[in-house]
Each structure stands twice: as structure tokens, then as C-alpha cells.
mmCIF file of C-alpha atoms in Angstrom:
data_model
loop_
_atom_site.group_PDB
_atom_site.id
_atom_site.type_symbol
_atom_site.label_atom_id
_atom_site.label_comp_id
_atom_site.label_asym_id
_atom_site.label_seq_id
_atom_site.Cartn_x
_atom_site.Cartn_y
_atom_site.Cartn_z
ATOM 1 C CA MET A 281 -60.512 25.208 -19.174
ATOM 2 C CA SER A 282 -59.112 22.247 -17.337
ATOM 3 C CA TRP A 283 -58.315 18.954 -19.023
ATOM 4 C CA GLY A 284 -61.031 17.410 -16.831
ATOM 5 C CA ALA A 285 -63.649 19.421 -18.722
ATOM 6 C CA LEU A 286 -62.628 17.535 -21.878
ATOM 7 C CA LEU A 287 -62.397 14.045 -20.388
ATOM 8 C CA PRO A 288 -64.926 11.786 -22.221
ATOM 9 C CA GLY A 289 -67.265 9.068 -20.993
ATOM 10 C CA ALA A 290 -68.145 7.904 -17.507
ATOM 11 C CA ALA A 291 -64.694 8.835 -16.195
ATOM 12 C CA GLY A 292 -65.220 12.434 -17.335
ATOM 13 C CA LEU A 293 -68.697 12.621 -15.813
ATOM 14 C CA ALA A 294 -67.400 11.264 -12.502
ATOM 15 C CA PHE A 295 -64.385 13.594 -12.531
ATOM 16 C CA ARG A 296 -66.504 16.696 -13.188
ATOM 17 C CA ARG A 297 -69.042 15.701 -10.546
ATOM 18 C CA LEU A 298 -66.325 15.222 -7.913
ATOM 19 C CA THR A 299 -64.258 18.293 -8.740
ATOM 20 C CA TRP A 300 -66.987 20.789 -9.650
ATOM 21 C CA GLN A 301 -69.561 19.858 -6.985
ATOM 22 C CA GLY A 302 -69.483 22.523 -4.290
ATOM 23 C CA ARG A 303 -66.164 23.985 -5.383
ATOM 24 C CA LEU A 304 -66.950 26.178 -8.361
ATOM 25 C CA PHE A 305 -70.508 27.294 -7.716
ATOM 26 C CA GLY A 306 -72.198 29.585 -5.220
ATOM 27 C CA ARG A 307 -74.527 26.667 -4.506
ATOM 28 C CA SER A 308 -74.530 23.265 -6.141
ATOM 29 C CA GLY A 309 -77.125 20.554 -5.600
ATOM 30 C CA ARG A 310 -76.687 16.796 -5.602
ATOM 31 C CA GLY A 311 -76.797 14.532 -8.611
ATOM 32 C CA THR A 312 -75.861 17.183 -11.162
ATOM 33 C CA VAL A 313 -74.330 15.905 -14.413
ATOM 34 C CA TRP A 314 -71.916 18.053 -16.449
ATOM 35 C CA GLY A 315 -71.099 17.174 -20.057
ATOM 36 C CA ARG A 316 -67.782 17.809 -21.786
ATOM 37 C CA ASN A 317 -66.675 21.218 -23.048
ATOM 38 C CA VAL A 318 -69.032 23.202 -20.814
ATOM 39 C CA THR A 319 -67.903 26.820 -20.548
ATOM 40 C CA LEU A 320 -68.711 28.677 -17.325
ATOM 41 C CA TRP A 321 -68.200 32.383 -16.675
ATOM 42 C CA HIS A 322 -68.391 33.415 -13.014
ATOM 43 C CA PRO A 323 -69.706 30.091 -11.679
ATOM 44 C CA ALA A 324 -69.357 31.372 -8.089
ATOM 45 C CA LYS A 325 -72.467 33.500 -8.805
ATOM 46 C CA MET A 326 -74.475 30.461 -9.998
ATOM 47 C CA TRP A 327 -76.893 28.429 -7.897
ATOM 48 C CA ILE A 328 -77.448 24.970 -9.337
ATOM 49 C CA GLY A 329 -80.239 22.708 -8.017
ATOM 50 C CA ASP A 330 -80.396 18.927 -7.561
ATOM 51 C CA ARG A 331 -80.385 16.512 -10.514
ATOM 52 C CA VAL A 332 -79.591 19.176 -13.112
ATOM 53 C CA ALA A 333 -78.101 17.946 -16.399
ATOM 54 C CA VAL A 334 -75.941 20.243 -18.540
ATOM 55 C CA ASP A 335 -75.015 18.620 -21.844
ATOM 56 C CA GLU A 336 -71.831 18.956 -23.909
ATOM 57 C CA GLY A 337 -70.777 22.286 -25.376
ATOM 58 C CA CYS A 338 -73.062 24.500 -23.270
ATOM 59 C CA GLN A 339 -72.034 28.016 -22.310
ATOM 60 C CA LEU A 340 -73.352 29.577 -19.100
ATOM 61 C CA ASP A 341 -72.483 33.163 -18.210
ATOM 62 C CA ALA A 342 -73.260 34.920 -14.915
ATOM 63 C CA ARG A 343 -71.030 37.980 -15.449
ATOM 64 C CA GLY A 344 -73.878 40.501 -15.167
ATOM 65 C CA CYS A 345 -75.530 38.765 -12.199
ATOM 66 C CA ALA A 346 -75.141 39.256 -8.476
ATOM 67 C CA PRO A 347 -74.378 36.068 -6.492
ATOM 68 C CA GLY A 348 -77.426 33.787 -6.600
ATOM 69 C CA GLU A 349 -79.176 35.665 -9.428
ATOM 70 C CA PHE A 350 -78.204 32.959 -11.920
ATOM 71 C CA GLN A 351 -80.286 29.912 -10.939
ATOM 72 C CA ILE A 352 -80.998 26.554 -12.495
ATOM 73 C CA ASP A 353 -83.546 24.711 -10.334
ATOM 74 C CA ASP A 354 -84.010 20.989 -9.590
ATOM 75 C CA GLY A 355 -84.367 18.562 -12.473
ATOM 76 C CA ALA A 356 -83.635 21.065 -15.246
ATOM 77 C CA LEU A 357 -82.041 19.905 -18.488
ATOM 78 C CA ILE A 358 -79.813 22.197 -20.544
ATOM 79 C CA SER A 359 -79.279 20.363 -23.846
ATOM 80 C CA ARG A 360 -76.220 20.226 -26.067
ATOM 81 C CA ALA A 361 -74.682 23.526 -27.223
ATOM 82 C CA ALA A 362 -77.291 25.715 -25.499
ATOM 83 C CA SER A 363 -75.841 29.054 -24.500
ATOM 84 C CA SER A 364 -76.579 31.850 -22.157
ATOM 85 C CA PRO A 365 -74.360 34.751 -23.243
ATOM 86 C CA GLU A 366 -73.412 37.665 -21.013
ATOM 87 C CA ARG A 367 -76.257 39.053 -18.944
ATOM 88 C CA THR A 368 -76.922 42.279 -17.202
ATOM 89 C CA GLY A 369 -79.336 40.796 -14.697
ATOM 90 C CA PRO A 370 -80.921 37.720 -13.116
ATOM 91 C CA GLN A 371 -81.564 34.412 -14.853
ATOM 92 C CA ASP A 372 -83.884 31.802 -13.405
ATOM 93 C CA ARG A 373 -84.707 28.422 -14.902
ATOM 94 C CA ARG A 374 -87.291 26.691 -12.748
ATOM 95 C CA SER A 375 -87.699 23.034 -11.840
ATOM 96 C CA ARG A 376 -87.897 20.407 -14.566
ATOM 97 C CA GLY A 377 -87.397 22.917 -17.363
ATOM 98 C CA ASN A 378 -86.030 21.535 -20.614
ATOM 99 C CA ILE A 379 -83.852 23.807 -22.764
ATOM 100 C CA GLY A 380 -83.412 22.320 -26.254
ATOM 101 C CA ALA A 381 -80.145 21.849 -28.126
ATOM 102 C CA GLY A 382 -78.659 25.017 -29.551
ATOM 103 C CA CYS A 383 -81.007 27.432 -27.745
ATOM 104 C CA VAL A 384 -79.571 30.895 -27.162
ATOM 105 C CA MET A 385 -81.015 32.641 -24.119
ATOM 106 C CA TYR A 386 -80.395 36.360 -23.951
ATOM 107 C CA ALA A 387 -82.412 39.168 -22.406
ATOM 108 C CA SER A 388 -81.271 42.651 -21.485
ATOM 109 C CA THR A 389 -82.208 42.671 -17.817
ATOM 110 C CA HIS A 390 -83.623 39.328 -16.720
ATOM 111 C CA LEU A 391 -84.662 35.968 -18.065
ATOM 112 C CA GLU A 392 -87.121 33.685 -16.287
ATOM 113 C CA ILE A 393 -88.146 30.273 -17.602
ATOM 114 C CA GLY A 394 -90.936 28.661 -15.579
ATOM 115 C CA ALA A 395 -91.261 25.167 -14.133
ATOM 116 C CA ASP A 396 -92.101 22.330 -16.523
ATOM 117 C CA THR A 397 -91.442 24.552 -19.541
ATOM 118 C CA MET A 398 -89.945 23.056 -22.694
ATOM 119 C CA LEU A 399 -87.992 24.950 -25.329
ATOM 120 C CA ALA A 400 -87.440 23.049 -28.579
ATOM 121 C CA ALA A 401 -84.209 23.303 -30.514
ATOM 122 C CA PRO A 402 -83.264 25.972 -31.337
ATOM 123 C CA VAL A 403 -85.338 28.621 -29.584
ATOM 124 C CA LEU A 404 -83.735 32.050 -29.516
ATOM 125 C CA HIS A 405 -84.320 34.693 -26.851
ATOM 126 C CA ARG A 406 -82.682 37.881 -27.930
ATOM 127 C CA ARG A 407 -82.527 41.553 -27.332
ATOM 128 C CA ARG A 408 -84.863 43.736 -29.243
ATOM 129 C CA ALA A 409 -83.334 45.283 -32.344
ATOM 130 C CA LEU A 410 -81.912 48.716 -31.672
ATOM 131 C CA HIS A 411 -84.234 51.153 -33.421
ATOM 132 C CA GLY A 412 -85.558 54.564 -32.626
ATOM 133 C CA ALA A 413 -82.980 57.175 -33.497
ATOM 134 C CA ARG A 414 -83.209 58.803 -36.907
ATOM 135 C CA PRO A 415 -80.562 57.750 -39.453
ATOM 136 C CA ASN A 416 -77.205 59.497 -39.007
ATOM 137 C CA GLU A 417 -78.293 60.885 -35.627
ATOM 138 C CA ARG A 418 -76.605 58.201 -33.526
ATOM 139 C CA ALA A 419 -74.525 55.128 -34.253
ATOM 140 C CA ILE A 420 -76.535 51.930 -33.784
ATOM 141 C CA ALA A 421 -74.166 50.716 -31.055
ATOM 142 C CA GLU A 422 -74.736 53.984 -29.139
ATOM 143 C CA GLN A 423 -78.547 53.921 -29.256
ATOM 144 C CA PRO A 424 -80.270 53.163 -25.952
ATOM 145 C CA GLU A 425 -81.292 49.561 -25.548
ATOM 146 C CA PRO A 426 -84.677 48.611 -24.120
ATOM 147 C CA ARG A 427 -84.207 46.701 -20.880
ATOM 148 C CA LEU A 428 -87.414 44.801 -20.318
ATOM 149 C CA GLY A 429 -86.407 41.161 -19.859
ATOM 150 C CA VAL A 430 -88.181 37.943 -20.873
ATOM 151 C CA VAL A 431 -90.593 35.901 -18.729
ATOM 152 C CA ILE A 432 -91.870 32.490 -19.792
ATOM 153 C CA GLU A 433 -94.283 31.256 -17.148
ATOM 154 C CA ASP A 434 -94.824 27.653 -15.969
ATOM 155 C CA ASP A 435 -95.893 24.763 -18.185
ATOM 156 C CA CYS A 436 -95.169 26.324 -21.593
ATOM 157 C CA TRP A 437 -93.901 24.751 -24.787
ATOM 158 C CA LEU A 438 -92.047 26.757 -27.429
ATOM 159 C CA GLY A 439 -91.647 24.934 -30.748
ATOM 160 C CA ALA A 440 -88.543 24.706 -32.935
ATOM 161 C CA GLY A 441 -87.169 27.966 -34.268
ATOM 162 C CA VAL A 442 -89.242 30.296 -32.063
ATOM 163 C CA ILE A 443 -87.687 33.723 -31.509
ATOM 164 C CA VAL A 444 -88.643 35.565 -28.311
ATOM 165 C CA VAL A 445 -87.636 39.231 -28.269
ATOM 166 C CA ASP A 446 -86.810 41.232 -25.136
ATOM 167 C CA GLY A 447 -89.927 42.531 -23.382
ATOM 168 C CA VAL A 448 -92.135 39.479 -24.006
ATOM 169 C CA ARG A 449 -94.054 37.655 -21.277
ATOM 170 C CA ILE A 450 -95.505 34.266 -22.242
ATOM 171 C CA GLY A 451 -98.399 33.191 -20.014
ATOM 172 C CA ARG A 452 -98.770 29.946 -18.096
ATOM 173 C CA GLY A 453 -99.701 26.934 -20.226
ATOM 174 C CA SER A 454 -98.945 28.629 -23.559
ATOM 175 C CA VAL A 455 -97.907 26.692 -26.654
ATOM 176 C CA VAL A 456 -96.018 28.669 -29.300
ATOM 177 C CA GLY A 457 -95.867 27.079 -32.757
ATOM 178 C CA ALA A 458 -92.602 26.379 -34.560
ATOM 179 C CA GLY A 459 -90.943 29.268 -36.338
ATOM 180 C CA ARG A 460 -92.959 32.028 -34.608
ATOM 181 C CA SER A 461 -91.454 35.355 -33.650
ATOM 182 C CA LEU A 462 -92.816 37.030 -30.503
ATOM 183 C CA ARG A 463 -92.421 40.750 -29.975
ATOM 184 C CA ALA A 464 -93.319 42.820 -26.919
ATOM 185 C CA THR A 465 -96.805 43.557 -28.315
ATOM 186 C CA SER A 466 -97.735 39.863 -28.107
ATOM 187 C CA SER A 467 -97.917 38.518 -24.584
ATOM 188 C CA ARG A 468 -99.716 35.205 -24.994
ATOM 189 C CA THR A 469 -100.441 32.973 -27.908
ATOM 190 C CA PRO A 470 -103.996 31.705 -28.350
#
């Protein structure tokens, strides 16, 4: 990490905008704001839209993506300490999406968050628990992992503490109450 990533205040924002814009990323839009202590893995694979804001302490990881498969579209906000750990496939956050502070976004194959969708702090997207093999047949780490991905369509709101497990699709306009856990058998909340 460069010292510029730690530089506070307006000087730090200006420095990161000037030095990161167009140099680190596969594509980088105008008016993007980068907070301090942002950690980026493989930024050359990331496509960042216009007027995106990434707050302090965020972690964005495109290791498992092909160039351009990691996208954050125009007007998106990634709030403080949100993280996107290593992926094995595409990630797409559509226009004007709002990712709350401390959200962890992980899916085995792909993660799509629709336009105008809001995730409260902290919403957790995670892989499905590894189950299936009988005890003592296979070590948990060696069991096959479902690779279904997570899709949250446009104009959704997920309340504080929601957990979305791999394989879930949340339909357009859905509101998911605080503290809910969604598994692959539930595709849309009433």
C-alpha cells in the first residue's frame, strides 16, 4: 500500500483521485472518490463507473475475475469497511447501489446487485455451508462447494443483519426485514 492511500482529508482524496484515476483500473470513470485505507486486489480487472464513492477501510478483490467482470456502475456507494473477499467469478454492482458499512459480499461464482438497491449495515452474502458428505467420509474443506451465485435484482432493500446464502435470487422491488437469513429455497420475500 502506498503512503498516498493513508493520506487523510481533502489532500488525500485529491491525491488518490489524481494517481488512481485511469492508472490502476481496467476502466475508471470520472468523479470517483476513494477513502483512506482501501485495499485493492487486481484492480486492473476492475471497471469503475462515474461518481462512485468507496469509503475508508473497504476491501475489493477481483482475483477470481476476468478483466471487466468486476464492475461497480455509476453513482454506487460502497460504505466504510465493506469488503468483497476473493471471488471465483463476476461481480456487478449496478448504478446508484448503496452497500452499507461493514457488508461482506461473497458468492461462489457470481454476485450481482441491481440498480437502486440498498444493503443496510451489515448485510452478509456468503457461501452456503459445506454439507452433504457423511461424517468421517470427507474432510469439510474437501467437500464440493455449491457454485450458484447470488442475484439481487433492481430496487431492493435488505435490512440490517440480513444474511444471503449462495444460490439465492431476490426479485425486483423486494424488501427483506432486518436479521433475516435467506437460503436457496427462498427466492423472494413477500
